[in-house]
Amino acid sequence: MTTTAEFVIHGDTHLALDVHSASPGAPVVLYLHGGAWVVGSRADHQERLAGLVAQGITVVSADYRLVSETPYPGQRDDIEAAVDWIIREGLAPDSRHIVIMGASAGAHLGALVCFTSDFQFAGFVGLFGRYDLSSSVDHLRPPAGLTIPDEIIANVLPKGLESPRARAAALAGVPQERLTEEALLALSPVSYLAPTTPPLLLLHGLSDALAHHDHAQTFAERARNIGIRCEVVLIPEANHEDPLFDDPRYLSQIARFVERVTSTSEREESK
């Protein structure tokens, strides 16, 4: 069963979320869509959301303001408002029973919020995300010859936000010429890894034409070096936003992770 609710209002902007319910008391995932911070919606990739529900997970897919509407931390405010709604509506008793999950730009934002919010979350699941926006990982470029998926090509990006640097500047709320390494690091989840960071599960395709899979690998290495539990699943032949990420084989891995980290014993052990 799917229900829709409005969870926050910013002037004329009304943000909504969809609750894709599993059984009562099921673990809860707050899912954040991709779209380079400039496109996309909570309704994207229904197969993925339905597949998680079939695995016994309740999925709350929430919209957030895009960078054409507000820079960061506006997106964090929206995501935290969705968390408040989940708790207020009784889907989870507190944030430590919620897993943040995101795809692409949603993975970046989800990790950033998960690591910096006053809320404490049970865990984080990232699909084909980039977790370091600084130039230190600019060498991690996809191999030549990979094809950008039609879904990505079909996206119409707002005028002036066609380039990755323009979008990063919009996220930072500064003109491109004033976008500094310090600002990029401040927007990078890797900058906020700490021993208190919850367990992580990262999935990435080995044929990703937009974000090299080593973004997940290097992020995982940094996390493990300070004692954070981090699992990485590399999917052969999977591209960016590939249908393979909706395959029950990988959704079941996500569901097992969610069930484990939201259990009382796991939370107590990770304190």
mmCIF file of C-alpha atoms in Angstrom:
data_model
loop_
_atom_site.group_PDB
_atom_site.id
_atom_site.type_symbol
_atom_site.label_atom_id
_atom_site.label_comp_id
_atom_site.label_asym_id
_atom_site.label_seq_id
_atom_site.Cartn_x
_atom_site.Cartn_y
_atom_site.Cartn_z
ATOM 1 C CA MET A 1 0.000 0.000 0.000
ATOM 2 C CA THR A 2 1.233 3.489 -0.893
ATOM 3 C CA THR A 3 0.049 6.721 0.706
ATOM 4 C CA THR A 4 1.127 10.297 0.030
ATOM 5 C CA ALA A 5 1.463 13.097 2.561
ATOM 6 C CA GLU A 6 2.712 16.666 2.596
ATOM 7 C CA PHE A 7 5.446 17.058 5.178
ATOM 8 C CA VAL A 8 6.842 20.591 4.869
ATOM 9 C CA ILE A 9 5.910 23.909 3.253
ATOM 10 C CA HIS A 10 8.357 26.613 2.154
ATOM 11 C CA GLY A 11 6.276 29.524 0.907
ATOM 12 C CA ASP A 12 4.727 28.322 -2.339
ATOM 13 C CA THR A 13 6.762 25.105 -2.312
ATOM 14 C CA HIS A 14 4.919 22.138 -0.829
ATOM 15 C CA LEU A 15 7.034 19.008 -0.379
ATOM 16 C CA ALA A 16 5.465 15.573 -0.210
ATOM 17 C CA LEU A 17 6.540 12.029 0.520
ATOM 18 C CA ASP A 18 5.218 8.609 -0.430
ATOM 19 C CA VAL A 19 4.983 5.849 2.147
ATOM 20 C CA HIS A 20 5.342 2.411 0.577
ATOM 21 C CA SER A 21 4.256 0.221 3.470
ATOM 22 C CA ALA A 22 5.376 -3.289 4.280
ATOM 23 C CA SER A 23 3.997 -5.052 7.358
ATOM 24 C CA PRO A 24 3.333 -3.088 10.562
ATOM 25 C CA GLY A 25 6.547 -2.597 12.522
ATOM 26 C CA ALA A 26 8.745 -3.215 9.466
ATOM 27 C CA PRO A 27 12.158 -1.517 9.327
ATOM 28 C CA VAL A 28 12.028 1.950 7.757
ATOM 29 C CA VAL A 29 14.176 3.368 4.957
ATOM 30 C CA LEU A 30 14.047 7.063 4.028
ATOM 31 C CA TYR A 31 14.848 7.087 0.301
ATOM 32 C CA LEU A 32 16.257 10.102 -1.581
ATOM 33 C CA HIS A 33 16.143 10.274 -5.370
ATOM 34 C CA GLY A 34 18.998 11.187 -7.675
ATOM 35 C CA GLY A 35 19.154 13.803 -10.419
ATOM 36 C CA ALA A 36 22.388 15.805 -10.004
ATOM 37 C CA TRP A 37 20.627 18.006 -7.387
ATOM 38 C CA VAL A 38 18.643 19.669 -10.192
ATOM 39 C CA VAL A 39 16.067 17.126 -11.447
ATOM 40 C CA GLY A 40 14.227 14.039 -10.217
ATOM 41 C CA SER A 41 11.411 13.312 -7.806
ATOM 42 C CA ARG A 42 10.248 10.919 -5.107
ATOM 43 C CA ALA A 43 8.335 8.961 -7.788
ATOM 44 C CA ASP A 44 11.499 7.876 -9.622
ATOM 45 C CA HIS A 45 12.359 4.165 -9.866
ATOM 46 C CA GLN A 46 9.203 2.683 -8.446
ATOM 47 C CA GLU A 47 10.515 -0.816 -9.189
ATOM 48 C CA ARG A 48 13.319 -0.277 -6.683
ATOM 49 C CA LEU A 49 10.957 0.951 -3.991
ATOM 50 C CA ALA A 50 8.423 -1.816 -4.608
ATOM 51 C CA GLY A 51 11.213 -4.367 -4.578
ATOM 52 C CA LEU A 52 12.337 -3.233 -1.138
ATOM 53 C CA VAL A 53 8.762 -3.448 0.136
ATOM 54 C CA ALA A 54 8.612 -7.007 -1.192
ATOM 55 C CA GLN A 55 11.687 -7.685 0.957
ATOM 56 C CA GLY A 56 9.810 -6.529 4.064
ATOM 57 C CA ILE A 57 11.033 -2.919 4.228
ATOM 58 C CA THR A 58 8.783 0.139 4.570
ATOM 59 C CA VAL A 59 10.140 2.816 2.228
ATOM 60 C CA VAL A 60 9.441 6.520 2.644
ATOM 61 C CA SER A 61 10.428 8.283 -0.587
ATOM 62 C CA ALA A 62 10.671 12.022 -0.001
ATOM 63 C CA ASP A 63 11.100 15.042 -2.213
ATOM 64 C CA TYR A 64 13.592 17.750 -1.293
ATOM 65 C CA ARG A 65 14.215 21.186 -2.748
ATOM 66 C CA LEU A 66 16.551 21.240 -5.713
ATOM 67 C CA VAL A 67 19.490 23.635 -5.956
ATOM 68 C CA SER A 68 17.545 25.816 -8.378
ATOM 69 C CA GLU A 69 15.308 26.562 -5.380
ATOM 70 C CA THR A 70 17.795 26.713 -2.514
ATOM 71 C CA PRO A 71 21.432 25.884 -1.763
ATOM 72 C CA TYR A 72 22.558 23.468 0.913
ATOM 73 C CA PRO A 73 21.689 23.158 3.817
ATOM 74 C CA GLY A 74 18.137 23.656 2.530
ATOM 75 C CA GLN A 75 18.128 20.025 1.412
ATOM 76 C CA ARG A 76 19.242 18.904 4.869
ATOM 77 C CA ASP A 77 16.359 20.877 6.390
ATOM 78 C CA ASP A 78 13.917 19.078 4.094
ATOM 79 C CA ILE A 79 15.352 15.628 4.802
ATOM 80 C CA GLU A 80 15.277 16.256 8.539
ATOM 81 C CA ALA A 81 11.654 17.422 8.213
ATOM 82 C CA ALA A 82 10.874 14.070 6.585
ATOM 83 C CA VAL A 83 12.557 12.302 9.513
ATOM 84 C CA ASP A 84 10.446 14.334 11.937
ATOM 85 C CA TRP A 85 7.331 13.299 10.002
ATOM 86 C CA ILE A 86 8.259 9.610 10.102
ATOM 87 C CA ILE A 87 8.708 9.720 13.858
ATOM 88 C CA ARG A 88 5.627 11.863 14.474
ATOM 89 C CA GLU A 89 3.469 9.486 12.433
ATOM 90 C CA GLY A 90 4.729 6.491 14.396
ATOM 91 C CA LEU A 91 6.506 4.693 11.546
ATOM 92 C CA ALA A 92 9.650 4.600 13.681
ATOM 93 C CA PRO A 93 10.079 5.380 17.397
ATOM 94 C CA ASP A 94 13.165 7.518 16.760
ATOM 95 C CA SER A 95 15.840 8.200 14.149
ATOM 96 C CA ARG A 96 18.008 5.296 15.365
ATOM 97 C CA HIS A 97 15.400 3.010 13.823
ATOM 98 C CA ILE A 98 15.688 4.711 10.395
ATOM 99 C CA VAL A 99 18.144 3.955 7.586
ATOM 100 C CA ILE A 100 18.933 6.731 5.113
ATOM 101 C CA MET A 101 19.232 5.514 1.517
ATOM 102 C CA GLY A 102 19.924 7.479 -1.633
ATOM 103 C CA ALA A 103 20.864 7.101 -5.285
ATOM 104 C CA SER A 104 23.476 9.268 -7.039
ATOM 105 C CA ALA A 105 22.897 12.856 -5.830
ATOM 106 C CA GLY A 106 20.494 11.402 -3.276
ATOM 107 C CA ALA A 107 23.303 9.187 -1.997
ATOM 108 C CA HIS A 108 25.536 12.234 -1.630
ATOM 109 C CA LEU A 109 22.863 14.234 0.215
ATOM 110 C CA GLY A 110 21.791 11.261 2.296
ATOM 111 C CA ALA A 111 25.340 10.620 3.467
ATOM 112 C CA LEU A 112 25.916 14.304 4.172
ATOM 113 C CA VAL A 113 22.788 14.489 6.324
ATOM 114 C CA CYS A 114 23.416 11.132 7.969
ATOM 115 C CA PHE A 115 26.884 12.242 9.079
ATOM 116 C CA THR A 116 26.110 15.834 10.119
ATOM 117 C CA SER A 117 22.563 15.838 11.467
ATOM 118 C CA ASP A 118 21.712 16.021 15.140
ATOM 119 C CA PHE A 119 19.646 12.906 14.438
ATOM 120 C CA GLN A 120 21.403 9.575 14.917
ATOM 121 C CA PHE A 121 20.536 7.034 12.225
ATOM 122 C CA ALA A 122 20.736 3.254 12.170
ATOM 123 C CA GLY A 123 22.719 3.151 8.952
ATOM 124 C CA PHE A 124 23.248 4.457 5.439
ATOM 125 C CA VAL A 125 22.835 2.820 2.019
ATOM 126 C CA GLY A 126 24.353 4.567 -0.989
ATOM 127 C CA LEU A 127 23.810 3.659 -4.629
ATOM 128 C CA PHE A 128 26.397 4.870 -7.174
ATOM 129 C CA GLY A 129 27.172 8.032 -5.207
ATOM 130 C CA ARG A 130 30.102 10.400 -5.085
ATOM 131 C CA TYR A 131 31.105 11.114 -1.509
ATOM 132 C CA ASP A 132 34.019 13.487 -2.076
ATOM 133 C CA LEU A 133 33.354 16.563 -4.233
ATOM 134 C CA SER A 134 36.882 17.928 -3.950
ATOM 135 C CA SER A 135 39.412 17.923 -6.769
ATOM 136 C CA SER A 136 41.432 15.245 -4.957
ATOM 137 C CA VAL A 137 39.289 12.561 -6.626
ATOM 138 C CA ASP A 138 38.940 14.207 -10.036
ATOM 139 C CA HIS A 139 41.270 11.528 -11.407
ATOM 140 C CA LEU A 140 38.540 8.933 -10.792
ATOM 141 C CA ARG A 141 37.012 9.190 -14.231
ATOM 142 C CA PRO A 142 34.984 6.454 -15.932
ATOM 143 C CA PRO A 143 36.896 4.545 -18.628
ATOM 144 C CA ALA A 144 36.438 5.725 -22.187
ATOM 145 C CA GLY A 145 33.838 3.928 -24.229
ATOM 146 C CA LEU A 146 31.111 3.589 -21.595
ATOM 147 C CA THR A 147 27.682 4.787 -22.701
ATOM 148 C CA ILE A 148 25.717 7.288 -20.622
ATOM 149 C CA PRO A 149 22.274 5.781 -19.964
ATOM 150 C CA ASP A 150 19.326 7.122 -21.984
ATOM 151 C CA GLU A 151 17.575 8.090 -18.736
ATOM 152 C CA ILE A 152 20.405 10.477 -17.893
ATOM 153 C CA ILE A 153 20.653 11.871 -21.420
ATOM 154 C CA ALA A 154 16.911 12.562 -21.442
ATOM 155 C CA ASN A 155 17.108 14.823 -18.383
ATOM 156 C CA VAL A 156 16.683 18.495 -19.259
ATOM 157 C CA LEU A 157 18.975 20.407 -16.925
ATOM 158 C CA PRO A 158 18.137 23.994 -15.922
ATOM 159 C CA LYS A 159 19.855 26.700 -17.945
ATOM 160 C CA GLY A 160 23.189 27.617 -16.407
ATOM 161 C CA LEU A 161 23.409 24.349 -14.446
ATOM 162 C CA GLU A 162 24.538 22.060 -17.235
ATOM 163 C CA SER A 163 28.093 21.535 -15.933
ATOM 164 C CA PRO A 164 29.055 19.641 -12.756
ATOM 165 C CA ARG A 165 30.946 22.663 -11.443
ATOM 166 C CA ALA A 166 27.953 24.953 -11.982
ATOM 167 C CA ARG A 167 25.762 22.525 -10.040
ATOM 168 C CA ALA A 168 28.305 22.246 -7.230
ATOM 169 C CA ALA A 169 28.468 26.042 -7.008
ATOM 170 C CA ALA A 170 24.673 26.201 -6.838
ATOM 171 C CA LEU A 171 24.724 23.611 -4.061
ATOM 172 C CA ALA A 172 27.255 25.749 -2.199
ATOM 173 C CA GLY A 173 25.246 28.903 -2.902
ATOM 174 C CA VAL A 174 28.118 30.783 -4.554
ATOM 175 C CA PRO A 175 29.044 31.888 -8.103
ATOM 176 C CA GLN A 176 31.277 29.426 -9.937
ATOM 177 C CA GLU A 177 34.282 31.752 -9.729
ATOM 178 C CA ARG A 178 33.999 31.737 -5.927
ATOM 179 C CA LEU A 179 33.681 27.986 -5.542
ATOM 180 C CA THR A 180 36.704 26.938 -3.456
ATOM 181 C CA GLU A 181 38.202 23.635 -2.414
ATOM 182 C CA GLU A 182 37.173 24.462 1.150
ATOM 183 C CA ALA A 183 33.551 24.802 0.042
ATOM 184 C CA LEU A 184 33.693 21.519 -1.851
ATOM 185 C CA LEU A 185 35.190 19.719 1.144
ATOM 186 C CA ALA A 186 32.490 21.193 3.366
ATOM 187 C CA LEU A 187 29.915 19.597 1.046
ATOM 188 C CA SER A 188 31.705 16.223 0.978
ATOM 189 C CA PRO A 189 30.417 13.416 3.228
ATOM 190 C CA VAL A 190 33.962 12.042 3.488
ATOM 191 C CA SER A 191 34.891 15.130 5.517
ATOM 192 C CA TYR A 192 32.507 14.100 8.297
ATOM 193 C CA LEU A 193 33.378 10.449 8.792
ATOM 194 C CA ALA A 194 33.876 9.761 12.499
ATOM 195 C CA PRO A 195 33.950 6.733 14.807
ATOM 196 C CA THR A 196 30.308 7.479 15.622
ATOM 197 C CA THR A 197 29.233 7.229 11.958
ATOM 198 C CA PRO A 198 26.661 4.418 11.601
ATOM 199 C CA PRO A 199 27.276 1.302 9.458
ATOM 200 C CA LEU A 200 27.431 1.850 5.700
ATOM 201 C CA LEU A 201 26.432 -0.210 2.665
ATOM 202 C CA LEU A 202 27.624 1.070 -0.713
ATOM 203 C CA LEU A 203 26.553 -0.370 -4.063
ATOM 204 C CA HIS A 204 28.191 0.695 -7.312
ATOM 205 C CA GLY A 205 28.388 -0.589 -10.880
ATOM 206 C CA LEU A 206 31.652 -1.559 -12.517
ATOM 207 C CA SER A 207 30.448 0.010 -15.784
ATOM 208 C CA ASP A 208 29.260 3.337 -14.396
ATOM 209 C CA ALA A 209 29.668 5.972 -17.103
ATOM 210 C CA LEU A 210 29.197 8.918 -14.721
ATOM 211 C CA ALA A 211 30.863 8.025 -11.410
ATOM 212 C CA HIS A 212 33.759 5.591 -11.259
ATOM 213 C CA HIS A 213 33.240 2.729 -8.821
ATOM 214 C CA ASP A 214 36.428 3.721 -7.000
ATOM 215 C CA HIS A 215 34.388 6.560 -5.460
ATOM 216 C CA ALA A 216 32.739 3.861 -3.350
ATOM 217 C CA GLN A 217 35.998 1.982 -2.788
ATOM 218 C CA THR A 218 38.036 4.957 -1.602
ATOM 219 C CA PHE A 219 35.190 6.169 0.601
ATOM 220 C CA ALA A 220 34.882 2.716 2.146
ATOM 221 C CA GLU A 221 38.620 2.581 2.805
ATOM 222 C CA ARG A 222 38.512 5.918 4.622
ATOM 223 C CA ALA A 223 35.564 4.708 6.676
ATOM 224 C CA ARG A 224 37.171 1.383 7.626
ATOM 225 C CA ASN A 225 40.403 3.073 8.605
ATOM 226 C CA ILE A 226 38.609 4.780 11.487
ATOM 227 C CA GLY A 227 36.626 1.737 12.511
ATOM 228 C CA ILE A 228 33.324 2.277 10.690
ATOM 229 C CA ARG A 229 31.552 -0.826 9.462
ATOM 230 C CA CYS A 230 31.308 -0.537 5.700
ATOM 231 C CA GLU A 231 30.237 -3.077 3.087
ATOM 232 C CA VAL A 232 30.781 -2.534 -0.631
ATOM 233 C CA VAL A 233 28.881 -4.388 -3.343
ATOM 234 C CA LEU A 234 30.297 -3.948 -6.861
ATOM 235 C CA ILE A 235 27.883 -5.026 -9.572
ATOM 236 C CA PRO A 236 29.466 -6.312 -12.801
ATOM 237 C CA GLU A 237 28.297 -4.531 -15.959
ATOM 238 C CA ALA A 238 26.001 -2.165 -14.028
ATOM 239 C CA ASN A 239 25.845 1.416 -15.284
ATOM 240 C CA HIS A 240 24.583 4.522 -13.487
ATOM 241 C CA GLU A 241 20.910 4.042 -12.477
ATOM 242 C CA ASP A 242 21.041 0.597 -14.028
ATOM 243 C CA PRO A 243 17.993 -1.711 -13.711
ATOM 244 C CA LEU A 244 20.385 -4.192 -12.099
ATOM 245 C CA PHE A 245 20.113 -2.147 -8.894
ATOM 246 C CA ASP A 246 16.443 -3.174 -8.774
ATOM 247 C CA ASP A 247 17.274 -6.877 -9.003
ATOM 248 C CA PRO A 248 16.044 -8.949 -6.016
ATOM 249 C CA ARG A 249 19.604 -10.260 -5.512
ATOM 250 C CA TYR A 250 20.835 -6.808 -4.536
ATOM 251 C CA LEU A 251 17.631 -5.574 -2.918
ATOM 252 C CA SER A 252 17.767 -8.581 -0.600
ATOM 253 C CA GLN A 253 21.297 -7.566 0.434
ATOM 254 C CA ILE A 254 20.013 -4.084 1.204
ATOM 255 C CA ALA A 255 17.061 -5.506 3.144
ATOM 256 C CA ARG A 256 19.320 -7.760 5.232
ATOM 257 C CA PHE A 257 21.557 -4.794 6.029
ATOM 258 C CA VAL A 258 18.562 -2.649 7.024
ATOM 259 C CA GLU A 259 17.105 -5.384 9.208
ATOM 260 C CA ARG A 260 20.448 -5.949 10.911
ATOM 261 C CA VAL A 261 21.303 -2.331 11.693
ATOM 262 C CA THR A 262 17.807 -1.468 12.907
ATOM 263 C CA SER A 263 17.747 -4.385 15.325
ATOM 264 C CA THR A 264 18.248 -3.582 18.989
ATOM 265 C CA SER A 265 21.268 -5.849 19.348
ATOM 266 C CA GLU A 266 23.091 -4.194 16.440
ATOM 267 C CA ARG A 267 22.399 -0.695 17.715
ATOM 268 C CA GLU A 268 23.620 -1.586 21.186
ATOM 269 C CA GLU A 269 26.776 -3.181 19.780
ATOM 270 C CA SER A 270 27.569 -0.152 17.631
ATOM 271 C CA LYS A 271 27.409 2.343 20.512
#
